[in-house]
mmCIF file with all atom_site columns, C-alpha atoms in Angstrom:
data_model
loop_
_atom_site.group_PDB
_atom_site.id
_atom_site.type_symbol
_atom_site.label_atom_id
_atom_site.label_alt_id
_atom_site.label_comp_id
_atom_site.label_asym_id
_atom_site.label_entity_id
_atom_site.label_seq_id
_atom_site.pdbx_PDB_ins_code
_atom_site.Cartn_x
_atom_site.Cartn_y
_atom_site.Cartn_z
_atom_site.occupancy
_atom_site.B_iso_or_equiv
_atom_site.pdbx_formal_charge
_atom_site.auth_seq_id
_atom_site.auth_comp_id
_atom_site.auth_asym_id
_atom_site.auth_atom_id
_atom_site.pdbx_PDB_model_num
ATOM 1   C CA . UNK A 1 1   ? 93.668  72.276  246.990 1.00 69.00 ? 25  UNK A CA 1
ATOM 2   C CA . UNK A 1 2   ? 96.539  72.489  244.086 1.00 86.00 ? 26  UNK A CA 1
ATOM 3   C CA . UNK A 1 3   ? 99.172  74.845  244.577 1.00 92.00 ? 27  UNK A CA 1
ATOM 4   C CA . UNK A 1 4   ? 101.601 73.422  242.097 1.00 96.00 ? 28  UNK A CA 1
ATOM 5   C CA . UNK A 1 5   ? 101.429 71.631  238.769 1.00 98.00 ? 29  UNK A CA 1
ATOM 6   C CA . UNK A 1 6   ? 103.790 70.293  236.048 1.00 98.00 ? 30  UNK A CA 1
ATOM 7   C CA . UNK A 1 7   ? 103.399 70.221  232.338 1.00 97.00 ? 31  UNK A CA 1
ATOM 8   C CA . UNK A 1 8   ? 106.107 69.223  229.665 1.00 96.00 ? 32  UNK A CA 1
ATOM 9   C CA . UNK A 1 9   ? 103.740 68.647  226.645 1.00 93.00 ? 33  UNK A CA 1
ATOM 10  C CA . UNK A 1 10  ? 100.464 70.031  225.196 1.00 92.00 ? 34  UNK A CA 1
ATOM 11  C CA . UNK A 1 11  ? 100.475 67.200  221.936 1.00 92.00 ? 35  UNK A CA 1
ATOM 12  C CA . UNK A 1 12  ? 97.929  65.231  223.750 1.00 92.00 ? 36  UNK A CA 1
ATOM 13  C CA . UNK A 1 13  ? 95.731  68.098  224.349 1.00 92.00 ? 37  UNK A CA 1
ATOM 14  C CA . UNK A 1 14  ? 96.296  69.301  220.856 1.00 90.00 ? 38  UNK A CA 1
ATOM 15  C CA . UNK A 1 15  ? 95.195  66.029  219.813 1.00 88.00 ? 39  UNK A CA 1
ATOM 16  C CA . UNK A 1 16  ? 91.957  65.634  221.665 1.00 90.00 ? 40  UNK A CA 1
ATOM 17  C CA . UNK A 1 17  ? 90.572  69.071  220.971 1.00 90.00 ? 41  UNK A CA 1
ATOM 18  C CA . UNK A 1 18  ? 92.326  69.864  217.318 1.00 86.00 ? 42  UNK A CA 1
ATOM 19  C CA . UNK A 1 19  ? 93.858  73.074  218.483 1.00 87.00 ? 43  UNK A CA 1
ATOM 20  C CA . UNK A 1 20  ? 95.839  74.597  215.714 1.00 73.00 ? 44  UNK A CA 1
ATOM 21  C CA . UNK A 1 21  ? 96.974  77.167  217.854 1.00 77.00 ? 45  UNK A CA 1
ATOM 22  C CA . UNK A 1 22  ? 98.452  75.199  220.736 1.00 84.00 ? 46  UNK A CA 1
ATOM 23  C CA . UNK A 1 23  ? 101.843 75.620  220.151 1.00 83.00 ? 47  UNK A CA 1
ATOM 24  C CA . UNK A 1 24  ? 105.004 73.369  221.386 1.00 83.00 ? 48  UNK A CA 1
ATOM 25  C CA . UNK A 1 25  ? 105.770 74.569  224.857 1.00 90.00 ? 49  UNK A CA 1
ATOM 26  C CA . UNK A 1 26  ? 109.331 74.640  227.349 1.00 93.00 ? 50  UNK A CA 1
ATOM 27  C CA . UNK A 1 27  ? 108.704 71.921  229.806 1.00 96.00 ? 51  UNK A CA 1
ATOM 28  C CA . UNK A 1 28  ? 107.789 73.574  232.993 1.00 97.00 ? 52  UNK A CA 1
ATOM 29  C CA . UNK A 1 29  ? 108.113 71.405  236.477 1.00 98.00 ? 53  UNK A CA 1
ATOM 30  C CA . UNK A 1 30  ? 107.035 73.792  238.814 1.00 98.00 ? 54  UNK A CA 1
ATOM 31  C CA . UNK A 1 31  ? 104.166 76.010  237.533 1.00 98.00 ? 55  UNK A CA 1
ATOM 32  C CA . UNK A 1 32  ? 103.230 78.356  240.791 1.00 97.00 ? 56  UNK A CA 1
ATOM 33  C CA . UNK A 1 33  ? 100.399 80.737  241.577 1.00 97.00 ? 57  UNK A CA 1
ATOM 34  C CA . UNK A 1 34  ? 100.573 83.976  240.020 1.00 97.00 ? 58  UNK A CA 1
ATOM 35  C CA . UNK A 1 35  ? 102.457 82.816  236.813 1.00 97.00 ? 59  UNK A CA 1
ATOM 36  C CA . UNK A 1 36  ? 101.618 82.277  233.508 1.00 97.00 ? 60  UNK A CA 1
ATOM 37  C CA . UNK A 1 37  ? 99.692  79.207  232.627 1.00 97.00 ? 61  UNK A CA 1
ATOM 38  C CA . UNK A 1 38  ? 98.180  77.762  229.385 1.00 95.00 ? 62  UNK A CA 1
ATOM 39  C CA . UNK A 1 39  ? 94.238  77.937  229.224 1.00 96.00 ? 63  UNK A CA 1
ATOM 40  C CA . UNK A 1 40  ? 92.095  76.411  226.526 1.00 95.00 ? 64  UNK A CA 1
ATOM 41  C CA . UNK A 1 41  ? 89.112  78.670  226.522 1.00 95.00 ? 65  UNK A CA 1
ATOM 42  C CA . UNK A 1 42  ? 87.375  76.718  223.483 1.00 92.00 ? 66  UNK A CA 1
ATOM 43  C CA . UNK A 1 43  ? 87.825  74.142  220.847 1.00 88.00 ? 67  UNK A CA 1
ATOM 44  C CA . UNK A 1 44  ? 89.369  76.715  218.912 1.00 88.00 ? 68  UNK A CA 1
ATOM 45  C CA . UNK A 1 45  ? 91.299  78.854  221.137 1.00 90.00 ? 69  UNK A CA 1
ATOM 46  C CA . UNK A 1 46  ? 94.317  78.685  223.769 1.00 92.00 ? 70  UNK A CA 1
ATOM 47  C CA . UNK A 1 47  ? 95.642  81.319  225.782 1.00 92.00 ? 71  UNK A CA 1
ATOM 48  C CA . UNK A 1 48  ? 98.040  82.592  228.611 1.00 95.00 ? 72  UNK A CA 1
ATOM 49  C CA . UNK A 1 49  ? 96.674  83.507  231.735 1.00 97.00 ? 73  UNK A CA 1
ATOM 50  C CA . UNK A 1 50  ? 97.488  84.298  235.150 1.00 97.00 ? 74  UNK A CA 1
ATOM 51  C CA . UNK A 1 51  ? 97.028  81.383  237.635 1.00 98.00 ? 75  UNK A CA 1
ATOM 52  C CA . UNK A 1 52  ? 95.069  83.131  240.136 1.00 97.00 ? 76  UNK A CA 1
ATOM 53  C CA . UNK A 1 53  ? 91.509  84.418  239.472 1.00 97.00 ? 77  UNK A CA 1
ATOM 54  C CA . UNK A 1 54  ? 90.398  87.925  239.816 1.00 96.00 ? 78  UNK A CA 1
ATOM 55  C CA . UNK A 1 55  ? 86.897  88.589  239.635 1.00 95.00 ? 79  UNK A CA 1
ATOM 56  C CA . UNK A 1 56  ? 86.053  91.262  237.320 1.00 92.00 ? 80  UNK A CA 1
ATOM 57  C CA . UNK A 1 57  ? 84.285  93.475  240.013 1.00 92.00 ? 81  UNK A CA 1
ATOM 58  C CA . UNK A 1 58  ? 87.065  93.049  242.404 1.00 90.00 ? 82  UNK A CA 1
ATOM 59  C CA . UNK A 1 59  ? 88.119  96.274  243.721 1.00 87.00 ? 83  UNK A CA 1
ATOM 60  C CA . UNK A 1 60  ? 91.856  94.716  244.660 1.00 82.00 ? 84  UNK A CA 1
ATOM 61  C CA . UNK A 1 61  ? 93.478  92.320  242.604 1.00 83.00 ? 85  UNK A CA 1
ATOM 62  C CA . UNK A 1 62  ? 93.852  89.259  244.922 1.00 89.00 ? 86  UNK A CA 1
ATOM 63  C CA . UNK A 1 63  ? 94.394  86.112  243.196 1.00 95.00 ? 87  UNK A CA 1
ATOM 64  C CA . UNK A 1 64  ? 92.168  83.020  244.068 1.00 96.00 ? 88  UNK A CA 1
ATOM 65  C CA . UNK A 1 65  ? 94.118  79.791  242.860 1.00 97.00 ? 89  UNK A CA 1
ATOM 66  C CA . UNK A 1 66  ? 91.314  77.073  243.543 1.00 97.00 ? 90  UNK A CA 1
ATOM 67  C CA . UNK A 1 67  ? 87.479  77.036  243.343 1.00 97.00 ? 91  UNK A CA 1
ATOM 68  C CA . UNK A 1 68  ? 85.696  74.415  245.366 1.00 97.00 ? 92  UNK A CA 1
ATOM 69  C CA . UNK A 1 69  ? 83.337  72.499  242.840 1.00 97.00 ? 93  UNK A CA 1
ATOM 70  C CA . UNK A 1 70  ? 80.511  72.610  245.585 1.00 95.00 ? 94  UNK A CA 1
ATOM 71  C CA . UNK A 1 71  ? 80.177  76.307  246.096 1.00 93.00 ? 95  UNK A CA 1
ATOM 72  C CA . UNK A 1 72  ? 80.810  77.273  242.092 1.00 95.00 ? 96  UNK A CA 1
ATOM 73  C CA . UNK A 1 73  ? 77.206  78.286  241.282 1.00 90.00 ? 97  UNK A CA 1
ATOM 74  C CA . UNK A 1 74  ? 76.428  80.006  244.269 1.00 89.00 ? 98  UNK A CA 1
ATOM 75  C CA . UNK A 1 75  ? 79.681  82.223  245.378 1.00 92.00 ? 99  UNK A CA 1
ATOM 76  C CA . UNK A 1 76  ? 79.821  85.747  243.813 1.00 91.00 ? 100 UNK A CA 1
ATOM 77  C CA . UNK A 1 77  ? 83.847  85.206  242.887 1.00 92.00 ? 101 UNK A CA 1
ATOM 78  C CA . UNK A 1 78  ? 83.066  82.181  240.753 1.00 95.00 ? 102 UNK A CA 1
ATOM 79  C CA . UNK A 1 79  ? 79.324  81.846  239.640 1.00 93.00 ? 103 UNK A CA 1
ATOM 80  C CA . UNK A 1 80  ? 79.400  84.091  236.536 1.00 94.00 ? 104 UNK A CA 1
ATOM 81  C CA . UNK A 1 81  ? 82.499  82.652  235.306 1.00 96.00 ? 105 UNK A CA 1
ATOM 82  C CA . UNK A 1 82  ? 81.523  78.939  235.865 1.00 96.00 ? 106 UNK A CA 1
ATOM 83  C CA . UNK A 1 83  ? 78.465  79.890  233.778 1.00 94.00 ? 107 UNK A CA 1
ATOM 84  C CA . UNK A 1 84  ? 79.878  81.744  230.940 1.00 94.00 ? 108 UNK A CA 1
ATOM 85  C CA . UNK A 1 85  ? 83.982  81.468  231.184 1.00 96.00 ? 109 UNK A CA 1
ATOM 86  C CA . UNK A 1 86  ? 85.054  77.750  231.707 1.00 97.00 ? 110 UNK A CA 1
ATOM 87  C CA . UNK A 1 87  ? 88.067  76.469  230.798 1.00 97.00 ? 111 UNK A CA 1
ATOM 88  C CA . UNK A 1 88  ? 90.902  73.792  230.397 1.00 97.00 ? 112 UNK A CA 1
ATOM 89  C CA . UNK A 1 89  ? 94.152  73.883  232.092 1.00 98.00 ? 113 UNK A CA 1
ATOM 90  C CA . UNK A 1 90  ? 96.378  71.470  230.652 1.00 97.00 ? 114 UNK A CA 1
ATOM 91  C CA . UNK A 1 91  ? 99.105  69.480  233.136 1.00 97.00 ? 115 UNK A CA 1
ATOM 92  C CA . UNK A 1 92  ? 100.877 66.218  233.541 1.00 97.00 ? 116 UNK A CA 1
ATOM 93  C CA . UNK A 1 93  ? 100.785 66.201  237.358 1.00 98.00 ? 117 UNK A CA 1
ATOM 94  C CA . UNK A 1 94  ? 100.567 67.928  240.211 1.00 98.00 ? 118 UNK A CA 1
ATOM 95  C CA . UNK A 1 95  ? 102.312 68.262  243.769 1.00 98.00 ? 119 UNK A CA 1
ATOM 96  C CA . UNK A 1 96  ? 100.715 67.984  247.376 1.00 97.00 ? 120 UNK A CA 1
ATOM 97  C CA . UNK A 1 97  ? 102.439 67.944  250.716 1.00 96.00 ? 121 UNK A CA 1
ATOM 98  C CA . UNK A 1 98  ? 101.610 65.427  253.756 1.00 94.00 ? 122 UNK A CA 1
ATOM 99  C CA . UNK A 1 99  ? 102.414 66.955  257.141 1.00 87.00 ? 123 UNK A CA 1
ATOM 100 C CA . UNK A 1 100 ? 105.059 65.391  259.091 1.00 77.00 ? 124 UNK A CA 1
ATOM 101 C CA . UNK A 1 101 ? 104.726 67.468  262.267 1.00 80.00 ? 125 UNK A CA 1
ATOM 102 C CA . UNK A 1 102 ? 105.683 71.007  261.587 1.00 80.00 ? 126 UNK A CA 1
ATOM 103 C CA . UNK A 1 103 ? 107.447 70.259  258.512 1.00 85.00 ? 127 UNK A CA 1
ATOM 104 C CA . UNK A 1 104 ? 105.404 68.564  255.042 1.00 90.00 ? 128 UNK A CA 1
ATOM 105 C CA . UNK A 1 105 ? 106.687 66.325  252.653 1.00 95.00 ? 129 UNK A CA 1
ATOM 106 C CA . UNK A 1 106 ? 105.980 66.803  249.043 1.00 96.00 ? 130 UNK A CA 1
ATOM 107 C CA . UNK A 1 107 ? 104.559 64.630  246.762 1.00 97.00 ? 131 UNK A CA 1
ATOM 108 C CA . UNK A 1 108 ? 104.219 64.398  242.983 1.00 98.00 ? 132 UNK A CA 1
ATOM 109 C CA . UNK A 1 109 ? 100.841 62.950  241.755 1.00 98.00 ? 133 UNK A CA 1
ATOM 110 C CA . UNK A 1 110 ? 100.477 61.911  238.079 1.00 98.00 ? 134 UNK A CA 1
ATOM 111 C CA . UNK A 1 111 ? 98.857  59.317  235.912 1.00 98.00 ? 135 UNK A CA 1
ATOM 112 C CA . UNK A 1 112 ? 100.405 56.104  235.971 1.00 98.00 ? 136 UNK A CA 1
ATOM 113 C CA . UNK A 1 113 ? 101.167 55.931  232.272 1.00 97.00 ? 137 UNK A CA 1
ATOM 114 C CA . UNK A 1 114 ? 102.419 59.658  232.415 1.00 96.00 ? 138 UNK A CA 1
ATOM 115 C CA . UNK A 1 115 ? 100.022 61.412  230.102 1.00 96.00 ? 139 UNK A CA 1
ATOM 116 C CA . UNK A 1 116 ? 98.917  64.673  229.981 1.00 96.00 ? 140 UNK A CA 1
ATOM 117 C CA . UNK A 1 117 ? 95.594  65.788  231.172 1.00 97.00 ? 141 UNK A CA 1
ATOM 118 C CA . UNK A 1 118 ? 93.281  69.107  232.179 1.00 97.00 ? 142 UNK A CA 1
ATOM 119 C CA . UNK A 1 119 ? 92.368  70.456  234.996 1.00 98.00 ? 143 UNK A CA 1
ATOM 120 C CA . UNK A 1 120 ? 88.504  71.636  234.921 1.00 98.00 ? 144 UNK A CA 1
ATOM 121 C CA . UNK A 1 121 ? 88.946  76.008  235.350 1.00 98.00 ? 145 UNK A CA 1
ATOM 122 C CA . UNK A 1 122 ? 87.155  78.971  235.196 1.00 98.00 ? 146 UNK A CA 1
ATOM 123 C CA . UNK A 1 123 ? 88.391  82.455  234.081 1.00 97.00 ? 147 UNK A CA 1
ATOM 124 C CA . UNK A 1 124 ? 87.907  86.080  234.119 1.00 96.00 ? 148 UNK A CA 1
ATOM 125 C CA . UNK A 1 125 ? 89.152  89.319  232.958 1.00 95.00 ? 149 UNK A CA 1
ATOM 126 C CA . UNK A 1 126 ? 89.796  92.378  235.576 1.00 94.00 ? 150 UNK A CA 1
ATOM 127 C CA . UNK A 1 127 ? 90.301  95.642  234.117 1.00 91.00 ? 151 UNK A CA 1
ATOM 128 C CA . UNK A 1 128 ? 91.680  98.813  236.123 1.00 86.00 ? 152 UNK A CA 1
ATOM 129 C CA . UNK A 1 129 ? 92.440  102.341 233.996 1.00 83.00 ? 153 UNK A CA 1
ATOM 130 C CA . UNK A 1 130 ? 94.785  100.785 231.324 1.00 83.00 ? 154 UNK A CA 1
ATOM 131 C CA . UNK A 1 131 ? 95.401  97.227  233.046 1.00 87.00 ? 155 UNK A CA 1
ATOM 132 C CA . UNK A 1 132 ? 93.557  94.308  232.005 1.00 91.00 ? 156 UNK A CA 1
ATOM 133 C CA . UNK A 1 133 ? 94.521  90.897  233.733 1.00 94.00 ? 157 UNK A CA 1
ATOM 134 C CA . UNK A 1 134 ? 93.106  87.606  232.198 1.00 96.00 ? 158 UNK A CA 1
ATOM 135 C CA . UNK A 1 135 ? 93.147  85.087  235.091 1.00 97.00 ? 159 UNK A CA 1
ATOM 136 C CA . UNK A 1 136 ? 91.960  81.471  235.966 1.00 98.00 ? 160 UNK A CA 1
ATOM 137 C CA . UNK A 1 137 ? 91.315  79.440  238.819 1.00 98.00 ? 161 UNK A CA 1
ATOM 138 C CA . UNK A 1 138 ? 91.319  75.432  239.223 1.00 98.00 ? 162 UNK A CA 1
ATOM 139 C CA . UNK A 1 139 ? 88.166  73.717  240.339 1.00 98.00 ? 163 UNK A CA 1
ATOM 140 C CA . UNK A 1 140 ? 88.706  71.581  243.042 1.00 98.00 ? 164 UNK A CA 1
ATOM 141 C CA . UNK A 1 141 ? 86.756  68.513  244.835 1.00 98.00 ? 165 UNK A CA 1
ATOM 142 C CA . UNK A 1 142 ? 86.758  65.931  247.585 1.00 97.00 ? 166 UNK A CA 1
ATOM 143 C CA . UNK A 1 143 ? 90.114  63.453  247.400 1.00 97.00 ? 167 UNK A CA 1
ATOM 144 C CA . UNK A 1 144 ? 89.999  60.130  245.841 1.00 97.00 ? 168 UNK A CA 1
ATOM 145 C CA . UNK A 1 145 ? 92.415  57.165  247.472 1.00 98.00 ? 169 UNK A CA 1
ATOM 146 C CA . UNK A 1 146 ? 95.274  58.650  246.297 1.00 97.00 ? 170 UNK A CA 1
ATOM 147 C CA . UNK A 1 147 ? 95.349  62.039  247.441 1.00 97.00 ? 171 UNK A CA 1
ATOM 148 C CA . UNK A 1 148 ? 93.170  61.039  250.875 1.00 96.00 ? 172 UNK A CA 1
ATOM 149 C CA . UNK A 1 149 ? 96.394  60.644  252.894 1.00 95.00 ? 173 UNK A CA 1
ATOM 150 C CA . UNK A 1 150 ? 97.889  63.724  251.793 1.00 96.00 ? 174 UNK A CA 1
ATOM 151 C CA . UNK A 1 151 ? 94.888  66.143  251.596 1.00 95.00 ? 175 UNK A CA 1
ATOM 152 C CA . UNK A 1 152 ? 91.423  66.145  251.743 1.00 96.00 ? 176 UNK A CA 1
ATOM 153 C CA . UNK A 1 153 ? 90.882  68.052  248.278 1.00 97.00 ? 177 UNK A CA 1
ATOM 154 C CA . UNK A 1 154 ? 91.925  67.456  244.933 1.00 98.00 ? 178 UNK A CA 1
ATOM 155 C CA . UNK A 1 155 ? 91.709  69.325  241.804 1.00 98.00 ? 179 UNK A CA 1
ATOM 156 C CA . UNK A 1 156 ? 88.998  68.082  239.238 1.00 98.00 ? 180 UNK A CA 1
ATOM 157 C CA . UNK A 1 157 ? 90.681  66.114  236.330 1.00 98.00 ? 181 UNK A CA 1
ATOM 158 C CA . UNK A 1 158 ? 88.164  65.913  233.243 1.00 98.00 ? 182 UNK A CA 1
ATOM 159 C CA . UNK A 1 159 ? 88.444  62.880  231.126 1.00 97.00 ? 183 UNK A CA 1
ATOM 160 C CA . UNK A 1 160 ? 89.425  63.714  227.470 1.00 96.00 ? 184 UNK A CA 1
ATOM 161 C CA . UNK A 1 161 ? 85.640  62.930  226.223 1.00 96.00 ? 185 UNK A CA 1
ATOM 162 C CA . UNK A 1 162 ? 84.327  65.506  228.432 1.00 96.00 ? 186 UNK A CA 1
ATOM 163 C CA . UNK A 1 163 ? 86.922  68.217  227.096 1.00 96.00 ? 187 UNK A CA 1
ATOM 164 C CA . UNK A 1 164 ? 84.031  69.528  224.692 1.00 95.00 ? 188 UNK A CA 1
ATOM 165 C CA . UNK A 1 165 ? 81.263  69.426  226.862 1.00 96.00 ? 189 UNK A CA 1
ATOM 166 C CA . UNK A 1 166 ? 83.134  71.625  229.366 1.00 97.00 ? 190 UNK A CA 1
ATOM 167 C CA . UNK A 1 167 ? 83.484  74.184  226.888 1.00 96.00 ? 191 UNK A CA 1
ATOM 168 C CA . UNK A 1 168 ? 80.067  74.266  225.490 1.00 95.00 ? 192 UNK A CA 1
ATOM 169 C CA . UNK A 1 169 ? 78.807  77.339  226.092 1.00 91.00 ? 193 UNK A CA 1
ATOM 170 C CA . UNK A 1 170 ? 75.285  75.559  225.791 1.00 93.00 ? 194 UNK A CA 1
ATOM 171 C CA . UNK A 1 171 ? 75.409  73.506  228.371 1.00 94.00 ? 195 UNK A CA 1
ATOM 172 C CA . UNK A 1 172 ? 73.618  74.081  231.809 1.00 91.00 ? 196 UNK A CA 1
ATOM 173 C CA . UNK A 1 173 ? 75.600  74.603  234.860 1.00 89.00 ? 197 UNK A CA 1
ATOM 174 C CA . UNK A 1 174 ? 73.626  71.847  236.471 1.00 90.00 ? 198 UNK A CA 1
ATOM 175 C CA . UNK A 1 175 ? 74.690  69.227  233.820 1.00 93.00 ? 199 UNK A CA 1
ATOM 176 C CA . UNK A 1 176 ? 78.042  70.431  234.373 1.00 95.00 ? 200 UNK A CA 1
ATOM 177 C CA . UNK A 1 177 ? 78.484  69.995  237.897 1.00 95.00 ? 201 UNK A CA 1
ATOM 178 C CA . UNK A 1 178 ? 78.202  66.505  237.517 1.00 95.00 ? 202 UNK A CA 1
ATOM 179 C CA . UNK A 1 179 ? 81.449  66.345  236.070 1.00 96.00 ? 203 UNK A CA 1
ATOM 180 C CA . UNK A 1 180 ? 82.908  67.896  238.796 1.00 97.00 ? 204 UNK A CA 1
ATOM 181 C CA . UNK A 1 181 ? 84.197  64.249  240.543 1.00 97.00 ? 205 UNK A CA 1
ATOM 182 C CA . UNK A 1 182 ? 87.159  62.886  241.880 1.00 98.00 ? 206 UNK A CA 1
ATOM 183 C CA . UNK A 1 183 ? 89.149  61.516  239.071 1.00 98.00 ? 207 UNK A CA 1
ATOM 184 C CA . UNK A 1 184 ? 89.250  57.261  239.118 1.00 98.00 ? 208 UNK A CA 1
ATOM 185 C CA . UNK A 1 185 ? 92.469  56.704  241.683 1.00 97.00 ? 209 UNK A CA 1
ATOM 186 C CA . UNK A 1 186 ? 93.379  53.490  239.661 1.00 98.00 ? 210 UNK A CA 1
ATOM 187 C CA . UNK A 1 187 ? 94.761  55.661  236.909 1.00 98.00 ? 211 UNK A CA 1
ATOM 188 C CA . UNK A 1 188 ? 96.783  57.634  239.564 1.00 98.00 ? 212 UNK A CA 1
ATOM 189 C CA . UNK A 1 189 ? 99.934  57.397  241.414 1.00 98.00 ? 213 UNK A CA 1
ATOM 190 C CA . UNK A 1 190 ? 101.526 59.533  243.804 1.00 97.00 ? 214 UNK A CA 1
ATOM 191 C CA . UNK A 1 191 ? 105.293 59.327  245.197 1.00 97.00 ? 215 UNK A CA 1
ATOM 192 C CA . UNK A 1 192 ? 107.704 61.274  247.437 1.00 97.00 ? 216 UNK A CA 1
ATOM 193 C CA . UNK A 1 193 ? 109.915 64.137  245.686 1.00 97.00 ? 217 UNK A CA 1
ATOM 194 C CA . UNK A 1 194 ? 112.531 66.582  247.039 1.00 96.00 ? 218 UNK A CA 1
ATOM 195 C CA . UNK A 1 195 ? 111.749 69.589  249.126 1.00 93.00 ? 219 UNK A CA 1
ATOM 196 C CA . UNK A 1 196 ? 113.558 71.634  246.296 1.00 96.00 ? 220 UNK A CA 1
ATOM 197 C CA . UNK A 1 197 ? 109.672 72.003  244.858 1.00 96.00 ? 221 UNK A CA 1
ATOM 198 C CA . UNK A 1 198 ? 109.245 74.030  247.912 1.00 95.00 ? 222 UNK A CA 1
ATOM 199 C CA . UNK A 1 199 ? 111.022 76.970  246.213 1.00 96.00 ? 223 UNK A CA 1
ATOM 200 C CA . UNK A 1 200 ? 109.271 78.698  243.127 1.00 95.00 ? 224 UNK A CA 1
ATOM 201 C CA . UNK A 1 201 ? 112.808 79.893  241.562 1.00 96.00 ? 225 UNK A CA 1
ATOM 202 C CA . UNK A 1 202 ? 113.684 76.169  241.149 1.00 97.00 ? 226 UNK A CA 1
ATOM 203 C CA . UNK A 1 203 ? 112.242 74.427  238.013 1.00 97.00 ? 227 UNK A CA 1
ATOM 204 C CA . UNK A 1 204 ? 113.904 71.178  236.414 1.00 97.00 ? 228 UNK A CA 1
ATOM 205 C CA . UNK A 1 205 ? 113.239 67.561  236.258 1.00 97.00 ? 229 UNK A CA 1
ATOM 206 C CA . UNK A 1 206 ? 114.962 66.680  239.286 1.00 97.00 ? 230 UNK A CA 1
ATOM 207 C CA . UNK A 1 207 ? 111.845 67.931  240.987 1.00 98.00 ? 231 UNK A CA 1
ATOM 208 C CA . UNK A 1 208 ? 109.502 65.183  239.423 1.00 98.00 ? 232 UNK A CA 1
ATOM 209 C CA . UNK A 1 209 ? 112.149 62.285  240.460 1.00 97.00 ? 233 UNK A CA 1
ATOM 210 C CA . UNK A 1 210 ? 111.361 59.941  243.032 1.00 97.00 ? 234 UNK A CA 1
ATOM 211 C CA . UNK A 1 211 ? 113.083 60.497  246.306 1.00 95.00 ? 235 UNK A CA 1
ATOM 212 C CA . UNK A 1 212 ? 113.359 58.555  249.995 1.00 86.00 ? 236 UNK A CA 1
ATOM 213 C CA . UNK A 1 213 ? 110.661 60.385  252.100 1.00 68.00 ? 237 UNK A CA 1
ATOM 214 C CA . UNK A 1 214 ? 112.355 63.376  253.236 1.00 59.00 ? 238 UNK A CA 1
ATOM 215 C CA . UNK A 1 215 ? 111.083 66.182  255.472 1.00 55.00 ? 239 UNK A CA 1
ATOM 216 C CA . UNK A 1 216 ? 111.004 69.113  253.686 1.00 49.00 ? 240 UNK A CA 1
ATOM 217 C CA . UNK A 1 217 ? 110.159 72.794  254.872 1.00 49.00 ? 241 UNK A CA 1
ATOM 218 C CA . UNK A 1 218 ? 106.616 74.127  254.650 1.00 49.00 ? 242 UNK A CA 1
ATOM 219 C CA . UNK A 1 219 ? 106.135 75.312  251.030 1.00 52.00 ? 243 UNK A CA 1
ATOM 220 C CA . UNK A 1 220 ? 105.721 78.866  249.839 1.00 50.00 ? 244 UNK A CA 1
ATOM 221 C CA . UNK A 1 221 ? 102.893 78.901  247.099 1.00 53.00 ? 245 UNK A CA 1
ATOM 222 C CA . UNK A 1 222 ? 103.905 82.615  245.656 1.00 47.00 ? 246 UNK A CA 1
#
């Protein structure tokens, strides 16, 4: 799964897609569910949405932060969005926790060269009377060798040369599902970080600094 992530720059994504309206951002080190995140919905448009997808038909706004790749095309919560409303969610790292008894050790996962990348995502629009909420979810797949010691799942990270394909409305869901594979582990790394990341109100660069392994408290995602 993916329950927290980081984003310090969108320059690489902007260059890869030629997105004019993707503006510079304030660096974020502890992006959590239900918070606003940058989503790219086409090669010409970036929007801010809530992280935690609410299907348009839902009677109650219960956010879903992750969508399993294996059930995207047959689960009611995701199938229409997968077919019609796909997006990229920029990041430069994410967090995962390794169980240590009843507690958990936080780890930061990133590219070895520190580059920005994009999660594969889906989005939807939920309305209730005068309220409209645009929201998104990060797609997950089976873990690669870097993530396996920490968790059985990982977010889908798309190669840059597949960004436009993912956003292309004319590509079939069957073809797109082939993209939803674990990212090559030889390009990624993980290392232990402070348990301060467990607290959603903490958001500073110390969170991504390597520390000696410590036993932290169980994280609260929201």
